[in-house]
PDB file of C-alpha atoms in Angstrom:
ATOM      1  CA  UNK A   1      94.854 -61.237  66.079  1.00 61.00           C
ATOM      2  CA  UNK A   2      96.562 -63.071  63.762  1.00 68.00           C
ATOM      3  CA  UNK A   3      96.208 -67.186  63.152  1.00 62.00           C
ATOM      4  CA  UNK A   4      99.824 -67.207  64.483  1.00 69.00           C
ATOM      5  CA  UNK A   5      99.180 -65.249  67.444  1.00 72.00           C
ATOM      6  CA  UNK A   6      96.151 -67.312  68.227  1.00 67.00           C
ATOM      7  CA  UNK A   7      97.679 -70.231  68.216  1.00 67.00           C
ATOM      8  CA  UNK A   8     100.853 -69.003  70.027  1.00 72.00           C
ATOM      9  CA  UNK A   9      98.204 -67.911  72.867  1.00 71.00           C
ATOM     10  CA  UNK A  10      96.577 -71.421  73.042  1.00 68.00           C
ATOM     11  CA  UNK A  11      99.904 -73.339  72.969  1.00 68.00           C
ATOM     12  CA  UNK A  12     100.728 -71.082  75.798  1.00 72.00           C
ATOM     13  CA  UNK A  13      97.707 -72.029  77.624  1.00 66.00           C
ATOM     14  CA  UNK A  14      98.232 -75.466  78.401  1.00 59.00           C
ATOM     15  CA  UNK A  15      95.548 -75.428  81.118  1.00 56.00           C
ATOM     16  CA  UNK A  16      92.976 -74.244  79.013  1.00 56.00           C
ATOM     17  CA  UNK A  17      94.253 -77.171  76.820  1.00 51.00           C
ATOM     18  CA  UNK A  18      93.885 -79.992  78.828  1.00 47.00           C
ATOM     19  CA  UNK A  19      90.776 -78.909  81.308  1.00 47.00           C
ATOM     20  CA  UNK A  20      88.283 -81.056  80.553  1.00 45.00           C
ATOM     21  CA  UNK A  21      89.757 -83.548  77.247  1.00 49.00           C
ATOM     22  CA  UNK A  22      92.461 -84.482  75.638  1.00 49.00           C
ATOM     23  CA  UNK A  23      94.182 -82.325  73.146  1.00 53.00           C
ATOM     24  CA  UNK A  24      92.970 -81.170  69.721  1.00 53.00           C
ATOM     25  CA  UNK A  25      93.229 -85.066  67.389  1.00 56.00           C
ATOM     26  CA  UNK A  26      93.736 -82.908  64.609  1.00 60.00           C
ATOM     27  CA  UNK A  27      95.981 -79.745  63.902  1.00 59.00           C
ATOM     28  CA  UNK A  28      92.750 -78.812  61.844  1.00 62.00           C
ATOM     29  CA  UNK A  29      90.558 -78.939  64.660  1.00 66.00           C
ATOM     30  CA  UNK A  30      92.902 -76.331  66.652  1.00 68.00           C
ATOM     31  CA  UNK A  31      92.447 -74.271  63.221  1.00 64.00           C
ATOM     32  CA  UNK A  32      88.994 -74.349  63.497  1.00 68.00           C
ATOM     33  CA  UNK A  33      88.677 -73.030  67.285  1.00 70.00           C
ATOM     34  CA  UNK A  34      91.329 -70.414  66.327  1.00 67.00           C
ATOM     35  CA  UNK A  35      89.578 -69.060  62.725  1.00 66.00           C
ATOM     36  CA  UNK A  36      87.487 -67.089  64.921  1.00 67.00           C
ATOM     37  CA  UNK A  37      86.963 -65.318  68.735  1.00 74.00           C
ATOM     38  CA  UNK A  38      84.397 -67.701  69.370  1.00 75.00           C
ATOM     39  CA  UNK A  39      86.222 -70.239  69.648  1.00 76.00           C
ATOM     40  CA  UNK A  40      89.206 -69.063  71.852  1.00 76.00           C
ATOM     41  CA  UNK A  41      86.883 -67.256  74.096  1.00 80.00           C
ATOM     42  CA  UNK A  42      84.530 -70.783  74.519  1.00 79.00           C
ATOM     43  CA  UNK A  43      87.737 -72.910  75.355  1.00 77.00           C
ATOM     44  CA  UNK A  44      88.727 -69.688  77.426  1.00 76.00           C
ATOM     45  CA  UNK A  45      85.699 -70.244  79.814  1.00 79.00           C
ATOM     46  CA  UNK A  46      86.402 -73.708  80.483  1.00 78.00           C
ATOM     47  CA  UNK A  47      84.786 -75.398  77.655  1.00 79.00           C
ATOM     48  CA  UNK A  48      85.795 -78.492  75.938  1.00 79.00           C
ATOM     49  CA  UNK A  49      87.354 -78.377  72.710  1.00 77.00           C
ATOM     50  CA  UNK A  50      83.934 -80.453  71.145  1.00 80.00           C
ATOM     51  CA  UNK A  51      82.124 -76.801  72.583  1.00 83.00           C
ATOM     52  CA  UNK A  52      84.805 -74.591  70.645  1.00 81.00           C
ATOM     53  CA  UNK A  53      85.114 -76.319  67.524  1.00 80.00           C
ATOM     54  CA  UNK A  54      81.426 -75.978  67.537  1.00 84.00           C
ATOM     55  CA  UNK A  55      81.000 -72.395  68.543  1.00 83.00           C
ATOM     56  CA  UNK A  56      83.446 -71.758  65.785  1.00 81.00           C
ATOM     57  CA  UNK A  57      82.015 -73.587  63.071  1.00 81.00           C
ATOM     58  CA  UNK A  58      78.602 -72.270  63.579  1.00 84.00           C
ATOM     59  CA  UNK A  59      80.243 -68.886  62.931  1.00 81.00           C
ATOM     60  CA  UNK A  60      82.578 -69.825  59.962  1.00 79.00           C
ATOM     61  CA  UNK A  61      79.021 -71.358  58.831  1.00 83.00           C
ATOM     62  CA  UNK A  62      77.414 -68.536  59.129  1.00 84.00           C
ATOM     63  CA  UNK A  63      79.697 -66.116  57.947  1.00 81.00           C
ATOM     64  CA  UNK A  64      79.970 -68.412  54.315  1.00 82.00           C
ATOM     65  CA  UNK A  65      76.170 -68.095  54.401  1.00 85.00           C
ATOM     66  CA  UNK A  66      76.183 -64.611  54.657  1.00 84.00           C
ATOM     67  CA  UNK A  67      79.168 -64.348  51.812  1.00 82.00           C
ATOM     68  CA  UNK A  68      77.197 -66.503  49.738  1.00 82.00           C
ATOM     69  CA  UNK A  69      74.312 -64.327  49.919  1.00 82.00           C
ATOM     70  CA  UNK A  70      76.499 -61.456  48.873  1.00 81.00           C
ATOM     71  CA  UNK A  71      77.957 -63.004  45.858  1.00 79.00           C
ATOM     72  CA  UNK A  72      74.668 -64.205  44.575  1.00 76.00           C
ATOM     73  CA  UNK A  73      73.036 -60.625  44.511  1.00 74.00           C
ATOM     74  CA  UNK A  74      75.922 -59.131  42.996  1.00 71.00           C
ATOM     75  CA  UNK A  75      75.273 -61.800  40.026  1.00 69.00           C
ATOM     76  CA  UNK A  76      71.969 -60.717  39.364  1.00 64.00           C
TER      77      UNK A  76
END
């Protein structure tokens, strides 16, 4: 799914959107949940948008650790 198509699906979702907060302060933050699964399928469930910018940055966190990791053993 593209970024375009995820955020098409959450624009289109207004009841996911406005469950339990306010909308997204930033158009960043919307980024964020959409960068990865996680985060659509957290706000999916009913979670707030705090839960699925977190779900999401603990795996874009993860997955820079992990590409970090890669780069620095293919410098040695």
């Amino acid at each position: 799914m593209t970024h375009e198509e995820m955020l098409e699906w959450v624009l289109d979702h207004p009841e996911i959107m406005v469950r339990k907060q306010a909308r997204p302060r930033k158009e960043t933050e919307l980024w964020v949940i959409c960068d990865t699964s996680v985060g659509l399928e957290t706000l999916a469930t009913g979670a707030t948008y705090q839960e699925a910018i977190e779900s999401a940055t603990s795996v874009l966190k993860a997955k820079e650790e992990a590409r970090a990791k890669v780069c620095s053993v293919q410098s040695l």
